[in-house]
Coordinates of C-alpha atoms in Angstrom, one line a residue:
M20 CA -17.4 -39.0 -14.1
L21 CA -17.7 -35.2 -14.8
R22 CA -19.6 -34.6 -11.3
R23 CA -16.1 -34.8 -10.2
F24 CA -14.9 -31.8 -11.7
A25 CA -18.0 -29.8 -11.6
F26 CA -16.2 -27.9 -8.8
L27 CA -14.0 -26.4 -11.5
F28 CA -16.6 -24.4 -13.2
S29 CA -18.8 -23.7 -10.2
K30 CA -19.7 -20.3 -9.4
R31 CA -17.3 -19.0 -6.4
S32 CA -19.0 -16.8 -3.1
F33 CA -16.4 -14.6 -2.2
V34 CA -16.3 -12.7 1.1
C35 CA -14.2 -9.6 1.8
R36 CA -12.5 -9.5 5.1
D37 CA -10.8 -6.3 6.6
S38 CA -7.8 -7.8 7.5
P39 CA -4.2 -8.1 6.9
L40 CA -3.1 -9.6 3.5
S41 CA -3.2 -13.8 4.1
M42 CA -2.0 -15.7 1.3
K43 CA -3.2 -19.1 2.6
G44 CA -6.5 -20.6 2.8
N45 CA -9.3 -21.5 0.4
G46 CA -9.2 -18.5 -2.1
L47 CA -12.6 -17.6 -0.9
E48 CA -11.8 -14.8 1.5
I49 CA -10.2 -11.6 0.3
S50 CA -8.4 -10.2 2.7
R51 CA -5.8 -7.0 1.7
D52 CA -2.9 -5.0 2.7
E53 CA -3.3 -1.3 2.2
L54 CA -0.5 1.8 1.1
S55 CA -1.4 5.2 0.7
V56 CA 1.0 7.7 -1.2
G57 CA 0.9 11.2 -1.5
R58 CA 2.5 14.5 -1.0
A59 CA 3.0 15.3 2.8
G60 CA -0.4 17.4 3.9
Q61 CA -1.7 16.6 0.9
T62 CA -4.7 14.0 -0.2
P63 CA -3.2 10.7 -0.9
L64 CA -2.2 10.5 -4.8
L65 CA -3.0 6.9 -4.7
T66 CA -3.9 3.9 -2.5
L67 CA -2.3 0.4 -3.4
Y68 CA -4.5 -2.8 -2.7
A69 CA -2.8 -6.2 -2.6
L70 CA -5.5 -8.6 -2.8
P71 CA -4.7 -12.7 -2.5
G72 CA -5.3 -14.4 -5.9
Y73 CA -5.1 -17.7 -6.6
V74 CA -1.6 -18.1 -6.9
S75 CA -0.3 -15.0 -6.8
T76 CA -0.9 -11.6 -5.1
L77 CA -3.0 -9.1 -7.2
F78 CA -2.5 -5.3 -6.9
L79 CA -5.2 -2.4 -7.7
C80 CA -4.1 0.8 -7.9
K81 CA -6.9 3.5 -6.8
Y82 CA -6.9 7.2 -7.8
N83 CA -9.5 9.6 -6.2
T84 CA -12.7 10.4 -7.3
D85 CA -13.1 10.9 -11.2
K86 CA -16.0 12.5 -12.5
D87 CA -16.2 9.7 -15.6
C88 CA -16.9 7.5 -13.0
G89 CA -19.8 8.6 -11.5
G90 CA -18.0 10.4 -9.1
G91 CA -16.0 7.2 -7.9
S92 CA -12.6 6.1 -8.4
R93 CA -10.7 5.1 -11.4
W94 CA -8.6 1.6 -11.4
L95 CA -5.3 -0.2 -12.6
L96 CA -5.1 -3.8 -12.2
L97 CA -1.1 -5.0 -12.0
D98 CA -1.4 -8.6 -14.0
T99 CA -4.5 -10.2 -14.0
G100 CA -3.9 -13.4 -12.3
C101 CA -5.1 -16.7 -13.0
F102 CA -8.4 -17.4 -14.6
G103 CA -10.5 -17.2 -11.7
D104 CA -9.1 -14.2 -10.4
A105 CA -11.0 -11.7 -12.5
H106 CA -14.3 -12.6 -10.4
R107 CA -12.0 -12.0 -7.2
V108 CA -11.2 -8.5 -8.7
K109 CA -14.7 -7.8 -9.7
F110 CA -16.2 -9.0 -6.3
F111 CA -13.8 -6.6 -4.9
L112 CA -14.2 -3.4 -6.7
E113 CA -18.2 -3.9 -6.1
H114 CA -17.5 -4.1 -2.7
M115 CA -15.2 -0.7 -2.5
R116 CA -17.7 1.0 -4.7
Q117 CA -20.7 0.0 -2.0
K118 CA -18.3 1.6 0.6
E119 CA -17.9 4.9 -1.2
R120 CA -21.7 5.4 -2.1
P121 CA -23.4 3.5 0.9
H122 CA -26.3 5.7 0.5
S123 CA -26.7 5.4 -3.3
G124 CA -30.4 5.0 -4.2
P125 CA -32.4 2.8 -6.6
D126 CA -32.8 5.5 -9.2
E127 CA -29.1 5.9 -9.6
A128 CA -27.6 4.7 -12.7
P129 CA -25.5 2.2 -12.1
V130 CA -21.6 2.8 -12.8
S131 CA -19.9 -0.3 -15.1
L132 CA -16.7 -1.9 -14.4
S133 CA -15.3 -0.9 -17.1
S134 CA -15.6 2.9 -16.3
Q135 CA -14.1 2.0 -12.8
L136 CA -11.1 -0.3 -13.8
R137 CA -9.4 1.8 -16.8
L138 CA -6.5 -0.7 -17.4
V139 CA -5.0 -4.1 -16.8
V140 CA -1.7 -5.1 -17.2
S141 CA -0.4 -8.6 -17.8
T142 CA 3.3 -8.5 -17.5
H143 CA 4.3 -11.8 -18.7
T144 CA 2.2 -14.5 -20.4
H145 CA 2.5 -17.3 -17.3
P146 CA -0.8 -18.4 -15.9
D147 CA -1.0 -16.6 -12.7
H148 CA -0.5 -12.9 -14.5
S149 CA -2.6 -13.4 -17.9
Q150 CA -5.4 -16.2 -18.0
A151 CA -7.7 -13.7 -16.8
A152 CA -7.3 -11.0 -19.4
H153 CA -10.1 -13.4 -21.0
H154 CA -12.6 -12.0 -18.7
F155 CA -11.8 -8.6 -18.4
Q156 CA -11.7 -8.0 -22.4
K157 CA -14.9 -9.7 -22.3
W158 CA -16.3 -6.9 -19.5
N159 CA -14.6 -4.2 -22.1
I160 CA -11.6 -3.5 -20.2
P161 CA -8.6 -2.8 -21.8
V162 CA -5.5 -5.1 -21.5
A163 CA -1.9 -4.8 -22.1
M164 CA 0.6 -7.1 -22.8
P165 CA 4.4 -7.1 -23.6
R166 CA 5.6 -7.4 -27.6
N167 CA 6.0 -10.8 -28.3
Y168 CA 4.2 -12.1 -25.3
S169 CA 2.5 -15.2 -27.6
D170 CA 6.2 -16.3 -28.2
L171 CA 6.2 -18.3 -24.9
Y172 CA 3.3 -20.7 -26.0
S173 CA 3.3 -21.0 -29.7
G174 CA 4.0 -23.9 -31.8
F175 CA 3.7 -27.6 -30.0
R176 CA 6.6 -27.3 -27.7
G177 CA 4.8 -23.8 -26.6
Q178 CA 1.5 -25.5 -25.5
T179 CA 3.9 -28.1 -23.9
Q180 CA 5.3 -25.4 -21.9
A181 CA 2.1 -24.1 -21.3
W182 CA 0.3 -27.3 -20.1
I183 CA 3.6 -27.5 -17.7
D184 CA 3.4 -23.9 -16.2
C185 CA -0.7 -24.7 -15.4
V186 CA 0.3 -27.6 -13.9
L187 CA 3.2 -26.2 -11.2
A188 CA 0.1 -23.5 -10.9
Q189 CA -1.9 -25.8 -9.6
V190 CA 0.6 -27.4 -7.5
V191 CA 1.4 -23.6 -5.8
A192 CA -2.5 -23.4 -5.0
F193 CA -2.8 -26.7 -3.5
R194 CA -0.1 -25.9 -1.2
L195 CA -1.7 -22.6 -0.3
G196 CA -4.9 -24.2 0.3
R197 CA -6.8 -23.5 -2.7
V198 CA -10.3 -24.9 -3.7
P199 CA -9.5 -26.1 -7.3
E200 CA -10.1 -24.1 -10.1
L201 CA -10.2 -24.2 -13.9
L202 CA -6.6 -22.9 -15.1
R203 CA -6.2 -22.0 -19.3
T204 CA -4.0 -20.1 -21.4
F205 CA -4.9 -16.7 -22.5
R206 CA -5.5 -16.8 -26.7
G207 CA -6.8 -13.7 -27.5
T208 CA -5.5 -10.4 -28.8
P209 CA -4.3 -7.4 -26.2
D210 CA -5.9 -4.1 -26.5
R211 CA -2.1 -2.4 -26.6
M212 CA 1.7 -3.2 -26.3
L213 CA 3.6 -2.3 -23.1
V214 CA 6.8 -0.8 -24.9
D215 CA 9.9 -0.3 -23.0
G216 CA 10.1 3.3 -21.5
E217 CA 6.2 4.5 -22.4
S218 CA 4.1 5.2 -20.0
L219 CA 0.6 3.9 -19.6
S220 CA -1.1 7.0 -20.6
P221 CA -3.9 8.3 -21.0
H222 CA -5.6 7.5 -17.7
F223 CA -1.8 6.3 -15.8
P224 CA 0.9 8.6 -17.3
D225 CA 2.6 8.3 -13.8
W226 CA 3.8 4.5 -14.4
T227 CA 6.2 3.3 -17.1
V228 CA 7.1 0.1 -18.5
L229 CA 10.4 -1.3 -18.2
H230 CA 11.0 -4.3 -20.2
I231 CA 13.1 -6.9 -17.9
P232 CA 13.9 -10.4 -19.6
G233 CA 15.3 -13.2 -17.9
H234 CA 12.3 -14.8 -16.4
T235 CA 10.9 -15.0 -20.0
T236 CA 11.9 -13.2 -23.1
H237 CA 9.1 -10.4 -22.6
M238 CA 8.5 -9.8 -18.9
C239 CA 7.9 -6.0 -18.2
A240 CA 7.8 -4.2 -15.0
L241 CA 6.3 -0.8 -14.1
Y242 CA 7.4 2.1 -12.5
H243 CA 6.2 5.0 -10.3
R244 CA 9.2 7.1 -10.6
D245 CA 7.7 10.3 -8.2
A246 CA 6.6 7.9 -5.5
R247 CA 9.5 5.4 -6.2
I248 CA 7.3 2.5 -6.7
L249 CA 8.3 -0.3 -8.8
Y250 CA 6.1 -3.5 -9.4
A251 CA 8.6 -6.2 -10.2
S252 CA 6.0 -8.7 -11.1
D253 CA 8.3 -12.2 -10.9
M254 CA 11.4 -10.4 -11.0
L255 CA 12.4 -12.1 -7.8
I256 CA 10.5 -13.7 -5.0
V257 CA 10.0 -14.0 -1.2
T258 CA 10.4 -17.7 0.0
G259 CA 8.6 -18.8 3.1
S260 CA 11.3 -18.0 5.5
G261 CA 11.6 -14.1 4.5
S262 CA 14.7 -14.6 2.0
F263 CA 14.6 -12.7 -1.9
W264 CA 15.4 -15.5 -4.6
P265 CA 15.5 -15.4 -8.4
P266 CA 12.6 -16.8 -9.9
V267 CA 11.8 -20.3 -11.5
P268 CA 11.8 -20.8 -14.2
L269 CA 14.7 -18.6 -15.3
D270 CA 14.7 -18.9 -18.6
I271 CA 17.8 -16.6 -20.1
R272 CA 20.4 -16.0 -17.2
Y273 CA 22.4 -13.2 -18.9
A274 CA 19.2 -11.6 -19.5
Y275 CA 18.3 -11.7 -16.0
Q276 CA 21.9 -10.2 -15.0
H277 CA 21.1 -7.2 -17.7
S278 CA 17.8 -6.9 -16.2
V279 CA 19.4 -6.7 -12.6
D280 CA 21.6 -3.9 -13.8
R281 CA 19.1 -1.6 -15.0
L282 CA 16.9 -2.2 -11.8
R283 CA 19.5 -1.1 -9.9
Q284 CA 19.9 2.2 -11.6
I285 CA 16.4 3.2 -10.3
P286 CA 15.7 4.5 -6.9
V287 CA 12.8 2.0 -5.2
R288 CA 11.2 2.7 -2.0
I289 CA 8.4 0.1 -2.5
L290 CA 9.0 -3.0 -3.7
L291 CA 5.7 -4.9 -5.0
L292 CA 6.3 -8.7 -5.9
A293 CA 3.3 -10.7 -7.2
H294 CA 5.1 -13.7 -4.7
G295 CA 6.3 -11.5 -1.8
G296 CA 3.4 -8.4 -1.8
I297 CA 4.4 -5.0 -0.3
I298 CA 7.9 -4.6 0.6
D299 CA 9.4 -1.2 2.4
V300 CA 12.7 -1.5 0.7
D301 CA 14.3 0.6 3.4
Q302 CA 13.5 -1.7 6.5
V303 CA 15.3 -4.5 4.4
G304 CA 18.1 -3.5 4.1
G305 CA 18.2 -1.2 0.5
W306 CA 17.4 -2.1 -2.7
N307 CA 21.0 -2.8 -3.7
R308 CA 21.0 -5.2 -1.0
I309 CA 18.3 -7.1 -2.0
L310 CA 19.6 -7.2 -5.6
D311 CA 23.1 -8.4 -4.4
A312 CA 21.4 -11.5 -2.3
V313 CA 19.0 -12.5 -5.2
L314 CA 22.3 -12.7 -7.8
E315 CA 24.5 -14.4 -5.1
R316 CA 21.6 -16.9 -4.4
S317 CA 21.5 -17.1 -8.3
N318 CA 24.9 -18.2 -8.8
K319 CA 25.3 -20.4 -5.9
S320 CA 22.2 -22.4 -7.1
S321 CA 22.8 -22.0 -10.7
W322 CA 22.3 -25.6 -11.2
L323 CA 19.2 -26.3 -9.4
L324 CA 17.4 -23.4 -10.8
N325 CA 18.2 -24.7 -14.2
V326 CA 16.9 -28.1 -13.7
L327 CA 13.8 -26.5 -12.2
G328 CA 13.3 -23.8 -14.8
A329 CA 13.8 -26.0 -17.7
S330 CA 11.9 -24.9 -20.5
V331 CA 10.3 -26.6 -23.6
S332 CA 9.3 -23.4 -25.6
T333 CA 10.9 -22.2 -28.6
A334 CA 10.4 -18.5 -27.3
N335 CA 14.4 -18.7 -25.6
D336 CA 15.4 -20.0 -28.9
K337 CA 14.8 -16.7 -30.8
F338 CA 16.2 -14.3 -28.0
T339 CA 19.4 -12.8 -28.5
P340 CA 21.9 -10.5 -26.8
E341 CA 20.3 -7.7 -29.8
H342 CA 17.1 -8.4 -28.2
L343 CA 17.9 -6.8 -25.0
P344 CA 16.7 -2.9 -23.8
N345 CA 19.0 -0.2 -23.7
P346 CA 21.1 -0.9 -20.5
N347 CA 20.9 3.0 -19.5
V348 CA 17.7 3.0 -17.8
F349 CA 17.5 6.9 -17.2
E350 CA 18.0 7.3 -21.0
V351 CA 14.6 5.4 -21.3
L352 CA 12.8 7.2 -18.5
N353 CA 14.0 10.6 -20.1
G354 CA 15.6 11.6 -17.2
T355 CA 18.5 11.6 -14.8
P356 CA 19.3 10.0 -11.5
G357 CA 18.8 13.5 -9.4
E358 CA 15.2 14.0 -10.7
V359 CA 13.6 12.4 -7.7
V360 CA 10.9 13.4 -5.4
T361 CA 11.7 13.0 -1.7
D362 CA 8.5 14.4 0.0
Y363 CA 6.0 11.5 -0.3
V364 CA 4.4 10.2 2.6
Y365 CA 3.6 6.2 2.9
S366 CA 0.7 5.2 5.0
Y367 CA 0.7 1.4 5.8
N368 CA -3.0 0.0 6.6
S369 CA -4.3 -3.5 7.6
G370 CA -1.3 -4.8 9.2
G371 CA 1.2 -3.1 7.4
P372 CA 3.8 -3.8 4.8
Q373 CA 5.2 -7.4 4.8
N374 CA 8.9 -7.5 5.4
G375 CA 9.0 -10.3 2.8
S376 CA 7.1 -12.8 4.1
G377 CA 6.4 -11.0 7.3
S378 CA 8.9 -12.8 9.0
G379 CA 12.2 -11.5 10.5
T380 CA 15.6 -11.0 9.0
N381 CA 17.4 -13.8 7.2
D382 CA 20.7 -13.9 4.8
G383 CA 21.1 -11.2 2.5
R384 CA 18.8 -9.0 4.4
S385 CA 19.0 -6.5 7.5
P386 CA 17.6 -5.6 10.4
S387 CA 14.5 -3.3 10.3
G388 CA 15.5 0.4 9.6
S389 CA 19.2 -0.6 9.1
G390 CA 21.8 1.0 6.6
T391 CA 20.6 1.3 3.0
S392 CA 22.9 1.7 0.2
D393 CA 22.8 4.0 -2.6
V394 CA 18.8 3.9 -2.1
R395 CA 17.1 7.4 -2.2
S396 CA 15.0 7.1 1.0
P397 CA 13.1 9.4 2.7
S398 CA 15.0 10.6 6.0
G399 CA 13.1 9.2 9.0
S400 CA 10.1 6.8 10.2
G401 CA 7.6 6.5 13.0
S402 CA 4.9 4.0 13.5
S403 CA 2.1 3.2 15.5
N404 CA -0.3 0.5 16.6
S405 CA -2.5 0.8 13.4
S406 CA -0.4 1.6 10.6
R407 CA 3.1 3.0 9.7
W408 CA 4.2 6.3 8.6
L409 CA 7.2 7.0 6.7
H410 CA 8.2 10.6 6.1

């Protein structure tokens, strides 16, 4: 009997492919999309890698050479992924380390994973965003989670919700064609807390935490102010048709509206979605248009979202309007809307960013390059066959 489930515990053999990100497949091939970000005429500030996880897209941020990493790079992981995704991340980092130092000798001291991967963030405790924290902590890599992260799966009702969420994650994995993997809830304690308005100092002070309840009571986003990059986690998703939709479940609708109003205030050029990949906001009609489309679908399909997103957890019962974060996001960011750097260059490789799922336009989205609305975007763009440059 146990032999039937041995594949859940068997060791995976991964392989890296220098090909555009593809979420479908058995989960053993690691393809990727790349986004290099930096000032015009200078070395890129950081490079974002979008990798296929078991259920969601994993985002790794690579910063240039760091003497503490033996001349290598320091990395930030945006969300842990499912339980087995830690091994995907580890395999990819070892692959990239070998590419950086292909002629390293046998006498060279090995570089530990913890000296490369300086921080792992878990934006909320759903299975595809927190389960791998167990592995990273075992490898001495600090993990950051939001406050009240444990409320969702606490008590009998919380454990029932955890079981439901794991089943739903396995359904998504099945539809993606994955070889089944073990899922389990993270039961540990994070090394640090994510607090609204605080940065990811000391190693990544350019990223700021934004509390965006609605999908859960505690979910956070991460915002790179200078480069106008927003990792929105599960704030919205992209369907197979390329449309933007609110997440399922949508636990607290008034909190979700509050979070949309907060995010509408910030300039966003690059949107990173756990279920959507890298989105060039200017090419899909602008940030406001995306949010308008999501809210419209949320209102039109509220009955469906309520049925699909019904939660048995007690976390929602504890959340009140007093728990909503400061509605003025620029007070949280300690700045004003006018303080926006506009001379960043974005270079997309390995097939370029996805316009949603890679499809054409759809309801609520405009044709590529068409009118943005109140989005502070660079003035022009160009393209080539191998990569797309935006200035």
